[in-house]
Amino acid sequence: MFSTGDELYDKRFRERYLVLEAARDSGGELVRVEDTAAPGPSRRPMGRHPAQRERFEVLSGSLGLTVDGEQHLLGPGESFVVEPGARHLPRNAGDGELRFVAEMRPAGRFEANNTEREGLAYLLTVARVINRFPDVEHPTPLPRALDRALFATLAAGGKLLGLRIPTTSRSPTQTGNSSERAADES
């Protein structure tokens, strides 16, 4: 789980993050992260958040943003809102460092998808999160039924290997009872 002020480095995407507001600090309303990306092609997969709106605001550099096949180029001071369900991919579109703020509303389980694991362990952990909490993200262009079947299969492999879902914060409307917590980790 993130805390406001945490600084993280994601080796997979070669990006640094500063947590401006964590889910637990906003009562589950949002997560705000300042992202710093080096120049070069993005390593991120195209993704979509079924129940979350994501707002991007550029602080410095050039943000290329693909949203449902449309290309957008944003400079300092410009922002763009990606609506729930839209397939999107942010990337550094310039020659220098890119800094932008990404804000997810509601926070949902966004933080659970950001694990420090790498390689197959990362893939299987994220599959467990996506399978258990389908409102988090769907990184494939597959129809929803195939997407769910794929992640259910990968999640089963993660469970067999004993990979647990990272603990996440809960919004005030969610209960933190032990049975729900156990379900998160099963």
CSV table of C-alpha atoms in Angstrom, one decimal:
chain,number,residue,atom,x,y,z
A,1,MET,CA,0.0,0.0,0.0
A,2,PHE,CA,1.3,3.5,-0.9
A,3,SER,CA,1.6,6.4,1.5
A,4,THR,CA,1.6,10.1,0.5
A,5,GLY,CA,5.2,11.1,0.0
A,6,ASP,CA,6.5,7.6,-1.0
A,7,GLU,CA,9.0,7.6,-3.9
A,8,LEU,CA,8.9,4.5,-6.1
A,9,TYR,CA,10.9,3.3,-9.1
A,10,ASP,CA,9.3,0.9,-11.5
A,11,LYS,CA,12.1,-1.1,-13.3
A,12,ARG,CA,9.6,-2.6,-15.8
A,13,PHE,CA,8.5,0.8,-17.2
A,14,ARG,CA,11.7,2.7,-16.3
A,15,GLU,CA,9.6,5.4,-14.5
A,16,ARG,CA,9.9,7.1,-11.1
A,17,TYR,CA,6.8,7.9,-9.0
A,18,LEU,CA,6.1,10.3,-6.2
A,19,VAL,CA,2.8,9.6,-4.4
A,20,LEU,CA,1.1,13.0,-4.1
A,21,GLU,CA,-2.0,11.5,-2.5
A,22,ALA,CA,-2.6,7.9,-1.5
A,23,ALA,CA,-5.9,6.1,-1.5
A,24,ARG,CA,-6.0,5.9,2.3
A,25,ASP,CA,-5.4,9.6,2.6
A,26,SER,CA,-8.3,10.5,0.3
A,27,GLY,CA,-10.8,8.0,1.8
A,28,GLY,CA,-10.6,5.9,-1.4
A,29,GLU,CA,-11.7,8.9,-3.5
A,30,LEU,CA,-8.5,9.1,-5.6
A,31,VAL,CA,-4.8,8.3,-6.1
A,32,ARG,CA,-2.5,11.0,-7.4
A,33,VAL,CA,1.0,10.2,-8.6
A,34,GLU,CA,3.7,12.3,-10.2
A,35,ASP,CA,5.3,10.2,-12.9
A,36,THR,CA,8.8,10.9,-14.3
A,37,ALA,CA,9.6,9.0,-17.5
A,38,ALA,CA,12.9,8.9,-19.4
A,39,PRO,CA,12.9,9.4,-23.2
A,40,GLY,CA,12.4,6.4,-25.4
A,41,PRO,CA,9.6,4.0,-26.3
A,42,SER,CA,7.1,3.1,-23.6
A,43,ARG,CA,7.3,-0.4,-22.0
A,44,ARG,CA,3.8,-0.1,-20.7
A,45,PRO,CA,1.0,-2.2,-22.2
A,46,MET,CA,-2.1,-0.6,-23.5
A,47,GLY,CA,-4.7,-0.8,-20.7
A,48,ARG,CA,-8.2,0.2,-19.6
A,49,HIS,CA,-9.8,0.8,-16.2
A,50,PRO,CA,-13.4,-0.4,-16.3
A,51,ALA,CA,-14.6,1.8,-13.3
A,52,GLN,CA,-12.0,4.5,-13.0
A,53,ARG,CA,-11.4,7.9,-14.7
A,54,GLU,CA,-7.8,8.8,-15.2
A,55,ARG,CA,-6.6,12.4,-15.6
A,56,PHE,CA,-3.2,13.2,-16.9
A,57,GLU,CA,-1.6,16.7,-16.5
A,58,VAL,CA,1.8,17.5,-18.0
A,59,LEU,CA,4.3,19.3,-15.8
A,60,SER,CA,7.2,19.3,-18.2
A,61,GLY,CA,8.1,17.5,-21.5
A,62,SER,CA,5.8,16.0,-24.0
A,63,LEU,CA,3.1,13.4,-23.2
A,64,GLY,CA,1.9,11.2,-26.1
A,65,LEU,CA,-1.4,9.6,-25.2
A,66,THR,CA,-3.2,7.0,-27.2
A,67,VAL,CA,-6.9,6.8,-26.3
A,68,ASP,CA,-9.1,4.3,-28.1
A,69,GLY,CA,-6.8,4.5,-31.2
A,70,GLU,CA,-6.7,8.4,-31.2
A,71,GLN,CA,-3.3,10.1,-30.7
A,72,HIS,CA,-3.0,13.1,-28.4
A,73,LEU,CA,0.1,15.2,-27.8
A,74,LEU,CA,0.2,17.3,-24.6
A,75,GLY,CA,2.7,19.8,-23.4
A,76,PRO,CA,3.3,21.6,-20.1
A,77,GLY,CA,0.1,22.8,-18.5
A,78,GLU,CA,-2.2,20.7,-20.6
A,79,SER,CA,-4.4,17.9,-19.3
A,80,PHE,CA,-6.5,15.1,-20.6
A,81,VAL,CA,-9.2,12.9,-19.0
A,82,VAL,CA,-9.5,9.3,-20.0
A,83,GLU,CA,-13.0,8.0,-19.3
A,84,PRO,CA,-13.7,4.6,-17.7
A,85,GLY,CA,-13.4,1.7,-20.2
A,86,ALA,CA,-11.2,3.6,-22.7
A,87,ARG,CA,-8.1,1.8,-23.9
A,88,HIS,CA,-5.1,4.1,-23.3
A,89,LEU,CA,-1.4,4.3,-23.3
A,90,PRO,CA,0.7,7.2,-21.9
A,91,ARG,CA,4.3,7.6,-23.2
A,92,ASN,CA,7.1,10.1,-23.3
A,93,ALA,CA,6.8,11.7,-26.8
A,94,GLY,CA,9.8,14.0,-26.4
A,95,ASP,CA,13.6,13.9,-26.4
A,96,GLY,CA,13.9,14.8,-22.7
A,97,GLU,CA,12.5,13.7,-19.5
A,98,LEU,CA,8.7,13.8,-19.1
A,99,ARG,CA,7.0,14.7,-15.8
A,100,PHE,CA,3.2,14.4,-15.4
A,101,VAL,CA,0.6,13.9,-12.7
A,102,ALA,CA,-1.8,10.9,-13.1
A,103,GLU,CA,-4.9,10.9,-11.0
A,104,MET,CA,-7.2,7.9,-10.7
A,105,ARG,CA,-10.8,8.4,-9.5
A,106,PRO,CA,-12.0,6.5,-7.6
A,107,ALA,CA,-8.8,5.0,-6.2
A,108,GLY,CA,-10.3,1.5,-6.3
A,109,ARG,CA,-7.6,-1.1,-6.1
A,110,PHE,CA,-5.1,0.8,-8.3
A,111,GLU,CA,-2.4,0.4,-5.6
A,112,ALA,CA,-2.7,-3.4,-5.6
A,113,ASN,CA,-1.6,-3.6,-9.2
A,114,ASN,CA,1.7,-1.9,-8.5
A,115,THR,CA,3.8,-4.6,-7.1
A,116,GLU,CA,7.6,-4.7,-6.9
A,117,ARG,CA,7.8,-8.2,-8.2
A,118,GLU,CA,9.4,-8.8,-11.6
A,119,GLY,CA,9.0,-11.2,-14.5
A,120,LEU,CA,6.7,-14.1,-14.2
A,121,ALA,CA,6.0,-13.4,-10.5
A,122,TYR,CA,4.8,-9.9,-11.5
A,123,LEU,CA,2.6,-11.2,-14.3
A,124,LEU,CA,1.0,-13.8,-12.1
A,125,THR,CA,0.5,-11.4,-9.2
A,126,VAL,CA,-1.2,-8.9,-11.4
A,127,ALA,CA,-3.3,-11.6,-12.9
A,128,ARG,CA,-4.5,-12.5,-9.4
A,129,VAL,CA,-5.4,-8.9,-8.7
A,130,ILE,CA,-7.2,-8.5,-12.1
A,131,ASN,CA,-9.0,-11.8,-11.6
A,132,ARG,CA,-10.1,-11.0,-8.0
A,133,PHE,CA,-10.9,-7.4,-8.6
A,134,PRO,CA,-12.2,-6.9,-12.2
A,135,ASP,CA,-12.7,-3.2,-11.7
A,136,VAL,CA,-8.9,-2.6,-11.6
A,137,GLU,CA,-7.6,-2.9,-15.2
A,138,HIS,CA,-7.8,-4.9,-18.4
A,139,PRO,CA,-4.5,-4.7,-20.3
A,140,THR,CA,-5.6,-6.9,-23.3
A,141,PRO,CA,-7.6,-6.0,-26.4
A,142,LEU,CA,-9.5,-9.2,-26.1
A,143,PRO,CA,-13.3,-9.4,-25.6
A,144,ARG,CA,-14.2,-9.2,-22.0
A,145,ALA,CA,-15.1,-12.9,-21.7
A,146,LEU,CA,-11.7,-14.0,-23.2
A,147,ASP,CA,-9.8,-11.4,-21.1
A,148,ARG,CA,-11.5,-12.8,-17.9
A,149,ALA,CA,-10.7,-16.4,-18.9
A,150,LEU,CA,-7.0,-15.5,-19.6
A,151,PHE,CA,-6.6,-13.8,-16.2
A,152,ALA,CA,-8.4,-16.6,-14.4
A,153,THR,CA,-6.0,-19.1,-15.8
A,154,LEU,CA,-2.9,-17.0,-15.0
A,155,ALA,CA,-4.3,-16.2,-11.5
A,156,ALA,CA,-4.7,-20.0,-10.8
A,157,GLY,CA,-1.0,-20.4,-11.6
A,158,GLY,CA,-0.1,-17.5,-9.3
A,159,LYS,CA,-2.2,-19.1,-6.5
A,160,LEU,CA,-0.5,-22.5,-7.0
A,161,LEU,CA,2.8,-20.7,-6.6
A,162,GLY,CA,1.7,-19.0,-3.4
A,163,LEU,CA,1.8,-15.5,-4.8
A,164,ARG,CA,-0.4,-13.3,-2.6
A,165,ILE,CA,-2.3,-10.2,-3.6
A,166,PRO,CA,-0.7,-7.0,-2.1
A,167,THR,CA,-2.7,-5.5,0.7
A,168,THR,CA,-4.6,-2.4,-0.4
A,169,SER,CA,-6.4,0.4,1.4
A,170,ARG,CA,-10.2,0.4,1.7
A,171,SER,CA,-12.6,3.2,1.2
A,172,PRO,CA,-14.9,4.3,4.1
A,173,THR,CA,-17.8,2.3,2.5
A,174,GLN,CA,-15.8,-0.9,2.4
A,175,THR,CA,-15.4,-3.1,5.5
A,176,GLY,CA,-12.1,-4.4,6.6
A,177,ASN,CA,-13.4,-7.6,8.2
A,178,SER,CA,-11.1,-10.6,8.4
A,179,SER,CA,-13.0,-12.7,5.9
A,180,GLU,CA,-12.7,-10.0,3.2
A,181,ARG,CA,-9.0,-9.6,4.0
A,182,ALA,CA,-8.5,-13.4,3.8
A,183,ALA,CA,-10.3,-13.4,0.4
A,184,ASP,CA,-7.9,-10.7,-0.8
A,185,GLU,CA,-5.0,-12.9,0.0
A,186,SER,CA,-6.5,-16.2,-1.2
